[in-house]
mmCIF file of C-alpha atoms in Angstrom:
data_model
loop_
_atom_site.group_PDB
_atom_site.id
_atom_site.type_symbol
_atom_site.label_atom_id
_atom_site.label_comp_id
_atom_site.label_asym_id
_atom_site.label_seq_id
_atom_site.Cartn_x
_atom_site.Cartn_y
_atom_site.Cartn_z
ATOM 1 C CA MET G 1 204.402 120.596 96.791
ATOM 2 C CA ASN G 2 200.102 120.454 97.492
ATOM 3 C CA THR G 3 198.185 118.276 96.017
ATOM 4 C CA LEU G 4 199.996 114.988 96.916
ATOM 5 C CA PHE G 5 199.386 116.156 100.739
ATOM 6 C CA GLU G 6 195.634 116.488 100.351
ATOM 7 C CA PRO G 7 193.483 113.453 101.882
ATOM 8 C CA LEU G 8 191.987 111.298 99.622
ATOM 9 C CA PRO G 9 188.686 109.652 99.854
ATOM 10 C CA LEU G 10 189.818 106.057 97.832
ATOM 11 C CA GLY G 11 186.085 104.025 98.764
ATOM 12 C CA ASP G 12 185.379 103.413 102.047
ATOM 13 C CA LEU G 13 188.574 104.422 102.513
ATOM 14 C CA ARG G 14 190.278 107.922 103.379
ATOM 15 C CA LEU G 15 193.628 108.601 103.792
ATOM 16 C CA ALA G 16 195.260 111.401 105.289
ATOM 17 C CA ASN G 17 197.609 111.528 102.420
ATOM 18 C CA ARG G 18 198.206 110.922 98.377
ATOM 19 C CA VAL G 19 201.254 109.044 98.851
ATOM 20 C CA VAL G 20 201.256 105.550 98.989
ATOM 21 C CA MET G 21 203.533 102.842 99.823
ATOM 22 C CA ALA G 22 203.779 100.676 97.368
ATOM 23 C CA PRO G 23 203.663 96.226 97.683
ATOM 24 C CA MET G 24 207.296 95.480 98.124
ATOM 25 C CA THR G 25 208.585 91.203 99.107
ATOM 26 C CA ARG G 26 210.953 91.862 102.049
ATOM 27 C CA ASN G 27 210.752 87.627 103.169
ATOM 28 C CA ARG G 28 211.265 88.748 106.696
ATOM 29 C CA ALA G 29 208.013 86.468 107.750
ATOM 30 C CA ASP G 30 209.105 83.088 110.115
ATOM 31 C CA ALA G 31 209.022 79.845 108.081
ATOM 32 C CA ASP G 32 205.606 79.074 108.701
ATOM 33 C CA GLY G 33 204.688 83.161 106.765
ATOM 34 C CA VAL G 34 203.669 84.187 110.483
ATOM 35 C CA PRO G 35 204.141 88.192 110.379
ATOM 36 C CA ASN G 36 206.550 88.034 113.708
ATOM 37 C CA ALA G 37 207.593 91.895 115.560
ATOM 38 C CA LEU G 38 210.132 92.787 112.316
ATOM 39 C CA MET G 39 207.720 92.985 110.464
ATOM 40 C CA ALA G 40 205.174 95.224 112.260
ATOM 41 C CA GLU G 41 207.960 96.918 113.733
ATOM 42 C CA TYR G 42 208.851 97.966 109.639
ATOM 43 C CA TYR G 43 205.304 98.079 109.094
ATOM 44 C CA GLY G 44 204.797 101.055 111.335
ATOM 45 C CA GLN G 45 207.315 103.170 110.984
ATOM 46 C CA ARG G 46 206.092 103.767 107.627
ATOM 47 C CA GLY G 47 202.589 104.540 109.833
ATOM 48 C CA ASP G 48 203.117 108.023 107.791
ATOM 49 C CA ALA G 49 201.810 107.384 104.416
ATOM 50 C CA GLY G 50 198.380 108.375 103.176
ATOM 51 C CA LEU G 51 198.012 104.145 102.406
ATOM 52 C CA ILE G 52 200.308 100.911 102.989
ATOM 53 C CA VAL G 53 200.029 97.689 100.857
ATOM 54 C CA ALA G 54 201.084 95.581 102.841
ATOM 55 C CA GLU G 55 203.301 93.066 100.191
ATOM 56 C CA GLY G 56 201.681 90.525 98.937
ATOM 57 C CA ALA G 57 200.083 86.970 101.541
ATOM 58 C CA TRP G 58 199.430 83.297 100.246
ATOM 59 C CA PRO G 59 195.451 82.892 100.190
ATOM 60 C CA SER G 60 197.204 79.163 100.641
ATOM 61 C CA ALA G 61 199.600 76.767 100.729
ATOM 62 C CA ALA G 62 199.409 76.197 97.052
ATOM 63 C CA GLY G 63 200.086 80.310 96.162
ATOM 64 C CA GLN G 64 203.405 80.628 98.146
ATOM 65 C CA SER G 65 206.390 81.511 96.097
ATOM 66 C CA TYR G 66 208.983 82.386 98.301
ATOM 67 C CA CYS G 67 210.293 81.438 101.413
ATOM 68 C CA ARG G 68 209.535 83.877 104.462
ATOM 69 C CA GLN G 69 206.400 85.261 102.337
ATOM 70 C CA PRO G 70 203.562 85.493 105.031
ATOM 71 C CA GLY G 71 200.443 84.918 104.990
ATOM 72 C CA ILE G 72 197.268 84.429 105.148
ATOM 73 C CA ALA G 73 195.921 81.091 105.871
ATOM 74 C CA THR G 74 195.686 80.128 109.167
ATOM 75 C CA PRO G 75 195.059 81.696 112.434
ATOM 76 C CA ALA G 76 198.509 82.311 113.472
ATOM 77 C CA HIS G 77 198.968 84.409 110.770
ATOM 78 C CA ILE G 78 195.693 86.247 111.205
ATOM 79 C CA ALA G 79 197.017 86.885 114.521
ATOM 80 C CA GLY G 80 200.544 87.612 113.493
ATOM 81 C CA TRP G 81 199.461 90.787 111.046
ATOM 82 C CA ARG G 82 197.256 91.994 113.649
ATOM 83 C CA ARG G 83 200.272 93.294 115.506
ATOM 84 C CA VAL G 84 201.462 94.672 111.561
ATOM 85 C CA THR G 85 198.214 96.315 111.522
ATOM 86 C CA ASP G 86 198.204 97.943 115.457
ATOM 87 C CA ALA G 87 201.599 99.278 114.996
ATOM 88 C CA VAL G 88 200.179 101.736 111.398
ATOM 89 C CA HIS G 89 196.938 102.619 112.867
ATOM 90 C CA ALA G 90 199.012 103.135 116.206
ATOM 91 C CA ARG G 91 200.084 106.205 113.908
ATOM 92 C CA GLY G 92 196.873 107.041 112.138
ATOM 93 C CA GLY G 93 197.570 105.143 109.081
ATOM 94 C CA LEU G 94 195.928 102.833 107.135
ATOM 95 C CA ILE G 95 197.099 99.367 105.522
ATOM 96 C CA VAL G 96 195.357 97.238 103.012
ATOM 97 C CA LEU G 97 197.076 93.674 102.319
ATOM 98 C CA GLN G 98 197.730 92.328 98.357
ATOM 99 C CA ILE G 99 196.630 88.729 98.054
ATOM 100 C CA MET G 100 199.199 87.171 95.873
ATOM 101 C CA HIS G 101 198.539 83.482 95.263
ATOM 102 C CA GLY G 102 201.885 82.487 92.728
ATOM 103 C CA GLY G 103 200.378 79.394 90.779
ATOM 104 C CA ARG G 104 203.301 78.996 88.985
ATOM 105 C CA ILE G 105 205.615 80.301 90.824
ATOM 106 C CA GLY G 106 207.227 78.160 92.847
ATOM 107 C CA SER G 107 208.886 75.296 93.956
ATOM 108 C CA HIS G 108 208.009 71.837 96.026
ATOM 109 C CA HIS G 109 211.413 72.815 98.338
ATOM 110 C CA ILE G 110 209.272 75.924 99.826
ATOM 111 C CA LYS G 111 205.613 74.398 99.957
ATOM 112 C CA PRO G 112 204.563 72.285 103.021
ATOM 113 C CA ALA G 113 205.284 68.241 101.496
ATOM 114 C CA GLY G 114 202.452 67.183 99.393
ATOM 115 C CA VAL G 115 201.165 70.578 98.440
ATOM 116 C CA GLU G 116 200.753 70.831 94.055
ATOM 117 C CA THR G 117 202.175 73.880 93.011
ATOM 118 C CA VAL G 118 198.848 74.279 90.140
ATOM 119 C CA ALA G 119 198.638 76.344 87.176
ATOM 120 C CA PRO G 120 195.764 77.819 84.716
ATOM 121 C CA SER G 121 197.265 75.772 82.137
ATOM 122 C CA ALA G 122 200.528 72.502 82.717
ATOM 123 C CA LEU G 123 203.215 75.124 81.769
ATOM 124 C CA GLN G 124 206.552 75.282 83.448
ATOM 125 C CA ALA G 125 207.653 78.628 84.108
ATOM 126 C CA ALA G 126 211.273 79.539 82.854
ATOM 127 C CA GLY G 127 214.004 80.279 85.742
ATOM 128 C CA GLU G 128 214.818 79.474 88.971
ATOM 129 C CA VAL G 129 213.806 80.634 92.482
ATOM 130 C CA VAL G 130 215.786 80.958 95.409
ATOM 131 C CA THR G 131 215.131 77.831 98.323
ATOM 132 C CA ASP G 132 215.841 77.675 101.610
ATOM 133 C CA SER G 133 216.620 73.846 101.901
ATOM 134 C CA ALA G 134 218.406 73.021 98.782
ATOM 135 C CA GLY G 135 219.193 76.700 96.635
ATOM 136 C CA MET G 136 218.697 78.192 93.799
ATOM 137 C CA GLN G 137 216.144 75.476 91.865
ATOM 138 C CA PRO G 138 213.953 75.492 88.269
ATOM 139 C CA TYR G 139 210.186 76.523 88.752
ATOM 140 C CA ASP G 140 207.600 72.843 89.462
ATOM 141 C CA MET G 141 206.116 72.243 86.438
ATOM 142 C CA PRO G 142 202.447 72.799 87.283
ATOM 143 C CA ARG G 143 199.488 71.009 87.222
ATOM 144 C CA ALA G 144 196.362 72.580 85.451
ATOM 145 C CA LEU G 145 193.564 73.716 88.167
ATOM 146 C CA SER G 146 189.887 71.596 87.153
ATOM 147 C CA THR G 147 187.654 73.782 86.391
ATOM 148 C CA ALA G 148 185.925 73.377 89.835
ATOM 149 C CA GLU G 149 189.214 73.861 91.469
ATOM 150 C CA VAL G 150 189.786 77.764 89.886
ATOM 151 C CA ARG G 151 186.829 78.400 91.213
ATOM 152 C CA ALA G 152 187.766 76.684 95.202
ATOM 153 C CA VAL G 153 190.894 79.113 94.073
ATOM 154 C CA VAL G 154 188.239 81.914 93.236
ATOM 155 C CA GLN G 155 186.235 81.193 97.395
ATOM 156 C CA GLU G 156 190.326 81.066 99.143
ATOM 157 C CA TYR G 157 190.450 84.990 97.603
ATOM 158 C CA ALA G 158 187.434 85.443 99.634
ATOM 159 C CA GLN G 159 188.338 83.606 102.617
ATOM 160 C CA ALA G 160 191.223 85.914 102.167
ATOM 161 C CA ALA G 161 190.286 89.132 102.437
ATOM 162 C CA ARG G 162 187.963 87.879 105.410
ATOM 163 C CA ASN G 163 190.896 86.976 107.648
ATOM 164 C CA ALA G 164 192.159 90.231 106.614
ATOM 165 C CA ARG G 165 189.840 92.038 107.849
ATOM 166 C CA GLU G 166 189.827 90.045 111.095
ATOM 167 C CA ALA G 167 193.706 90.890 111.139
ATOM 168 C CA GLY G 168 192.529 94.105 111.486
ATOM 169 C CA PHE G 169 193.526 95.321 108.011
ATOM 170 C CA ASP G 170 191.395 98.447 106.159
ATOM 171 C CA GLY G 171 190.743 96.615 102.787
ATOM 172 C CA VAL G 172 192.697 94.649 100.785
ATOM 173 C CA GLU G 173 194.227 94.380 96.708
ATOM 174 C CA LEU G 174 194.708 91.573 94.362
ATOM 175 C CA HIS G 175 198.061 91.435 92.993
ATOM 176 C CA GLY G 176 197.491 91.625 88.960
ATOM 177 C CA THR G 177 200.646 92.062 87.912
ATOM 178 C CA SER G 178 204.142 89.749 88.139
ATOM 179 C CA GLY G 179 202.918 86.588 86.798
ATOM 180 C CA TYR G 180 201.331 85.609 89.482
ATOM 181 C CA LEU G 181 197.604 83.277 88.802
ATOM 182 C CA PRO G 182 196.394 86.134 88.332
ATOM 183 C CA MET G 183 198.129 87.092 85.047
ATOM 184 C CA GLN G 184 199.104 83.841 84.736
ATOM 185 C CA PHE G 185 195.061 83.463 83.752
ATOM 186 C CA LEU G 186 195.101 86.787 81.944
ATOM 187 C CA SER G 187 198.094 86.099 79.157
ATOM 188 C CA SER G 188 197.495 84.230 76.753
ATOM 189 C CA GLY G 189 201.078 82.884 76.694
ATOM 190 C CA THR G 190 199.840 80.675 80.053
ATOM 191 C CA ASN G 191 196.164 80.269 79.401
ATOM 192 C CA VAL G 192 195.386 78.074 77.123
ATOM 193 C CA ARG G 193 192.383 77.186 78.911
ATOM 194 C CA THR G 194 188.642 75.715 76.599
ATOM 195 C CA ASP G 195 186.680 75.951 79.552
ATOM 196 C CA GLU G 196 185.016 79.584 80.530
ATOM 197 C CA TYR G 197 188.722 80.675 81.899
ATOM 198 C CA GLY G 198 190.480 80.798 79.393
ATOM 199 C CA GLY G 199 189.836 81.206 75.200
ATOM 200 C CA ASN G 200 189.348 85.016 73.923
ATOM 201 C CA ALA G 201 190.643 88.235 77.317
ATOM 202 C CA ALA G 202 187.096 88.640 78.085
ATOM 203 C CA GLY G 203 187.012 84.257 79.471
ATOM 204 C CA ARG G 204 190.772 84.973 79.983
ATOM 205 C CA ALA G 205 190.036 87.710 82.618
ATOM 206 C CA ARG G 206 187.211 86.154 83.906
ATOM 207 C CA PHE G 207 189.332 84.806 87.215
ATOM 208 C CA ALA G 208 190.854 87.851 88.381
ATOM 209 C CA PHE G 209 186.764 89.871 87.768
ATOM 210 C CA GLU G 210 185.452 86.984 89.937
ATOM 211 C CA CYS G 211 188.394 86.949 92.399
ATOM 212 C CA LEU G 212 187.687 90.595 92.773
ATOM 213 C CA ARG G 213 184.295 90.348 92.622
ATOM 214 C CA GLU G 214 184.111 87.469 95.933
ATOM 215 C CA MET G 215 186.552 89.667 97.587
ATOM 216 C CA ALA G 216 183.888 93.115 97.475
ATOM 217 C CA ALA G 217 181.251 90.825 98.661
ATOM 218 C CA ALA G 218 182.963 89.487 101.117
ATOM 219 C CA ILE G 219 184.166 93.271 103.100
ATOM 220 C CA GLY G 220 182.150 95.567 100.750
ATOM 221 C CA ALA G 221 184.152 96.612 96.938
ATOM 222 C CA GLY G 222 185.217 100.209 98.600
ATOM 223 C CA ARG G 223 187.681 97.831 100.738
ATOM 224 C CA VAL G 224 188.977 96.326 97.484
ATOM 225 C CA GLY G 225 191.710 96.716 95.067
ATOM 226 C CA LEU G 226 193.674 95.390 91.581
ATOM 227 C CA ARG G 227 197.181 96.164 90.721
ATOM 228 C CA LEU G 228 197.505 95.407 87.312
ATOM 229 C CA ASN G 229 200.551 96.499 84.784
ATOM 230 C CA PRO G 230 199.617 96.142 81.412
ATOM 231 C CA GLY G 231 202.738 94.956 79.416
ATOM 232 C CA ASN G 232 204.766 93.430 81.830
ATOM 233 C CA THR G 233 206.196 89.987 80.835
ATOM 234 C CA TYR G 234 208.103 89.770 84.403
ATOM 235 C CA ASN G 235 207.953 85.878 85.808
ATOM 236 C CA ASP G 236 207.823 84.120 81.314
ATOM 237 C CA THR G 237 204.621 85.904 81.150
ATOM 238 C CA SER G 238 203.668 87.168 77.408
ATOM 239 C CA ASP G 239 200.476 87.339 75.677
ATOM 240 C CA GLU G 240 199.127 88.061 72.341
ATOM 241 C CA ASN G 241 197.609 92.307 72.716
ATOM 242 C CA SER G 242 198.235 93.368 76.615
ATOM 243 C CA ALA G 243 197.023 96.025 76.113
ATOM 244 C CA ALA G 244 192.957 95.401 75.472
ATOM 245 C CA THR G 245 193.663 91.851 77.384
ATOM 246 C CA HIS G 246 193.980 94.224 80.670
ATOM 247 C CA ALA G 247 191.305 96.950 79.121
ATOM 248 C CA GLU G 248 189.023 93.810 79.230
ATOM 249 C CA LEU G 249 190.279 92.806 82.088
ATOM 250 C CA MET G 250 189.722 96.729 83.736
ATOM 251 C CA ARG G 251 186.482 97.156 81.845
ATOM 252 C CA GLN G 252 185.080 94.199 83.989
ATOM 253 C CA ALA G 253 186.492 95.422 86.883
ATOM 254 C CA ALA G 254 185.455 98.855 86.616
ATOM 255 C CA THR G 255 182.029 97.635 86.399
ATOM 256 C CA LEU G 256 182.651 96.497 90.278
ATOM 257 C CA ASP G 257 182.879 99.840 92.365
ATOM 258 C CA LEU G 258 186.193 98.767 93.557
ATOM 259 C CA ALA G 259 188.254 101.532 95.609
ATOM 260 C CA TYR G 260 190.817 102.080 93.247
ATOM 261 C CA LEU G 261 193.442 100.504 90.542
ATOM 262 C CA HIS G 262 196.396 100.725 91.179
ATOM 263 C CA VAL G 263 198.434 100.992 88.258
ATOM 264 C CA MET G 264 201.861 100.454 87.161
ATOM 265 C CA ARG G 265 203.746 102.398 83.799
ATOM 266 C CA ALA G 266 204.045 99.850 80.858
ATOM 267 C CA PRO G 267 207.414 98.885 80.638
ATOM 268 C CA THR G 268 207.305 100.051 76.747
ATOM 269 C CA PRO G 269 207.225 103.414 75.559
ATOM 270 C CA GLN G 270 204.586 102.199 73.175
ATOM 271 C CA LEU G 271 202.028 101.454 75.967
ATOM 272 C CA ASP G 272 200.275 104.648 77.772
ATOM 273 C CA ALA G 273 199.009 102.071 80.731
ATOM 274 C CA PHE G 274 197.809 105.447 83.255
ATOM 275 C CA ALA G 275 196.241 106.346 79.741
ATOM 276 C CA LEU G 276 195.142 103.093 79.796
ATOM 277 C CA ALA G 277 193.119 102.862 83.442
ATOM 278 C CA ARG G 278 191.741 106.569 82.613
ATOM 279 C CA GLN G 279 189.656 105.244 80.320
ATOM 280 C CA HIS G 280 189.099 101.661 81.065
ATOM 281 C CA PHE G 281 188.649 102.530 84.392
ATOM 282 C CA GLY G 282 188.189 105.608 86.053
ATOM 283 C CA PRO G 283 189.489 108.726 87.897
ATOM 284 C CA HIS G 284 190.321 105.933 90.796
ATOM 285 C CA LEU G 285 193.853 105.390 90.893
ATOM 286 C CA ILE G 286 196.862 104.423 91.919
ATOM 287 C CA LEU G 287 199.753 105.433 89.841
ATOM 288 C CA ASN G 288 203.160 103.532 90.724
ATOM 289 C CA ASP G 289 206.714 103.679 89.086
ATOM 290 C CA GLY G 290 209.493 105.762 88.695
ATOM 291 C CA PHE G 291 208.531 108.502 90.236
ATOM 292 C CA GLU G 292 211.115 111.040 91.990
ATOM 293 C CA PRO G 293 210.534 113.797 94.976
ATOM 294 C CA ASP G 294 211.445 116.566 91.986
ATOM 295 C CA ASN G 295 208.239 115.310 89.589
ATOM 296 C CA ALA G 296 205.187 113.807 91.817
ATOM 297 C CA GLU G 297 203.558 116.305 92.447
ATOM 298 C CA ALA G 298 203.362 117.142 88.506
ATOM 299 C CA ALA G 299 203.092 113.483 87.826
ATOM 300 C CA LEU G 300 199.619 113.765 89.770
ATOM 301 C CA GLN G 301 198.711 116.634 87.239
ATOM 302 C CA ASP G 302 199.498 114.869 84.172
ATOM 303 C CA TYR G 303 198.860 111.658 84.162
ATOM 304 C CA ALA G 304 195.330 112.647 86.601
ATOM 305 C CA GLY G 305 196.154 110.224 89.743
ATOM 306 C CA ALA G 306 194.430 110.512 92.810
ATOM 307 C CA ALA G 307 197.250 109.424 94.493
ATOM 308 C CA LEU G 308 201.082 108.059 93.651
ATOM 309 C CA SER G 309 203.076 104.452 95.068
ATOM 310 C CA PHE G 310 206.573 104.744 95.926
ATOM 311 C CA ALA G 311 208.748 101.994 96.461
ATOM 312 C CA ARG G 312 212.659 101.969 96.932
ATOM 313 C CA HIS G 313 211.856 105.044 98.449
ATOM 314 C CA PHE G 314 210.195 103.510 100.851
ATOM 315 C CA ILE G 315 212.528 101.205 101.954
ATOM 316 C CA GLY G 316 215.440 103.406 102.975
ATOM 317 C CA ASN G 317 213.418 106.308 103.600
ATOM 318 C CA PRO G 318 210.429 105.370 106.425
ATOM 319 C CA ASP G 319 209.363 108.977 107.343
ATOM 320 C CA LEU G 320 209.097 109.109 103.402
ATOM 321 C CA VAL G 321 205.818 111.277 103.861
ATOM 322 C CA GLU G 322 207.925 114.126 105.697
ATOM 323 C CA ARG G 323 210.684 114.469 103.787
ATOM 324 C CA LEU G 324 208.282 114.882 100.230
ATOM 325 C CA ARG G 325 207.014 117.882 102.971
ATOM 326 C CA ALA G 326 210.051 118.835 103.825
ATOM 327 C CA GLY G 327 211.727 118.973 100.563
ATOM 328 C CA GLN G 328 215.197 116.521 102.953
ATOM 329 C CA PRO G 329 217.106 113.836 100.931
ATOM 330 C CA LEU G 330 216.093 110.824 100.947
ATOM 331 C CA SER G 331 218.635 107.421 102.017
ATOM 332 C CA ARG G 332 219.771 105.053 99.803
ATOM 333 C CA PHE G 333 218.983 101.792 100.499
ATOM 334 C CA ASP G 334 221.118 98.019 100.295
ATOM 335 C CA ARG G 335 220.171 96.341 97.870
ATOM 336 C CA LYS G 336 222.118 93.535 99.320
ATOM 337 C CA THR G 337 219.371 93.034 102.106
ATOM 338 C CA LEU G 338 216.336 93.828 100.149
ATOM 339 C CA TYR G 339 215.836 89.788 100.578
ATOM 340 C CA THR G 340 217.598 89.029 103.685
ATOM 341 C CA PRO G 341 216.675 87.327 106.969
ATOM 342 C CA GLY G 342 217.083 90.100 110.323
ATOM 343 C CA ALA G 343 216.428 94.062 111.138
ATOM 344 C CA ALA G 344 219.646 94.970 108.363
ATOM 345 C CA GLY G 345 218.575 96.683 106.036
ATOM 346 C CA TYR G 346 214.733 96.217 106.732
ATOM 347 C CA THR G 347 214.148 98.388 110.283
ATOM 348 C CA SER G 348 217.317 99.847 110.697
ATOM 349 C CA TYR G 349 217.029 102.999 108.639
ATOM 350 C CA ALA G 350 216.995 105.630 110.553
ATOM 351 C CA ARG G 351 214.377 109.208 110.127
ATOM 352 C CA TYR G 352 216.023 111.876 108.733
ATOM 353 C CA SER G 353 215.567 114.208 112.410
ATOM 354 C CA ALA G 354 217.937 112.149 113.841
ATOM 355 C CA ALA G 355 220.784 111.012 110.620
ATOM 356 C CA PRO G 356 221.034 112.947 107.937
ATOM 357 C CA ALA G 357 220.697 111.330 104.773
ATOM 358 C CA THR G 358 222.477 111.971 102.120
ATOM 359 C CA ALA G 359 220.704 112.148 98.751
ATOM 360 C CA THR G 360 220.041 109.390 96.375
ATOM 361 C CA ALA G 361 222.222 108.467 93.199
#
């Protein structure tokens, strides 16, 4: 491999290599969303990545989706994340924070008392969520945001970006996938609004675009990225024409001179998300989903990406970059400990030099 380990400029970010750690919810924060020493150790272990995209953090209490999910809304959150960013920077790495408002994906059993679950439209998501206090619970019926409230949430994203920079992050990424708030606005199946944030694809893309625009104004466009997954139906989302809708948002986002678009492979072969992104956003693409050591270098060339992001391989391999560089086998990870509290299955994975690993099945 050669290209994968070359430096890469993305906006104001200067990556030492093109191996990116994708954001992964791990539910290890304290109960109030404050990042802790365990999280600092976890991210610091993986500081050799060209870029770490830290897990989705909520910009306000209404945006919290999961128990033990970190926030970026309070001074305590900022101080907790500072330990994380210091640990990554001590390794010479870069780290951006994914900003994630869950919208209708949430429960009053998770949020503080009196905090509502809100969404573009009053449409309840099918499914259930794990809560520490009441076990499995259905998602709340959300209250539809007023137009003025939508604009206020946009400003929450901008403030979250400022908070992230104060916490030492090198930038931020807008979470636009997986059925969370920006995707709820974007998708015709979850957005039946009649104001400027609804209607056709341009109107439905407005919320995400305004969040990006205000985040860019707050900290600089060269420190802001966007993550999208055309064709995704996770968390009960649907769209009448996902390719066309995502193309509209990509075109709008391309006018902002962002650092990158982090695009996931579409779940159906009929939709080429990477080609869609190249056509409507441009060349600054981080490609994600399903890449392996034996096809990573070819994937960069075949799909014309700037970098590749890995998720599951970074869980069991804190030294993934070195293993890829040296052709070393990868460790398996334990699915049972993906979201459980504590160090097991989180910071407990050894580097290859410390404990030779078995190849991933």
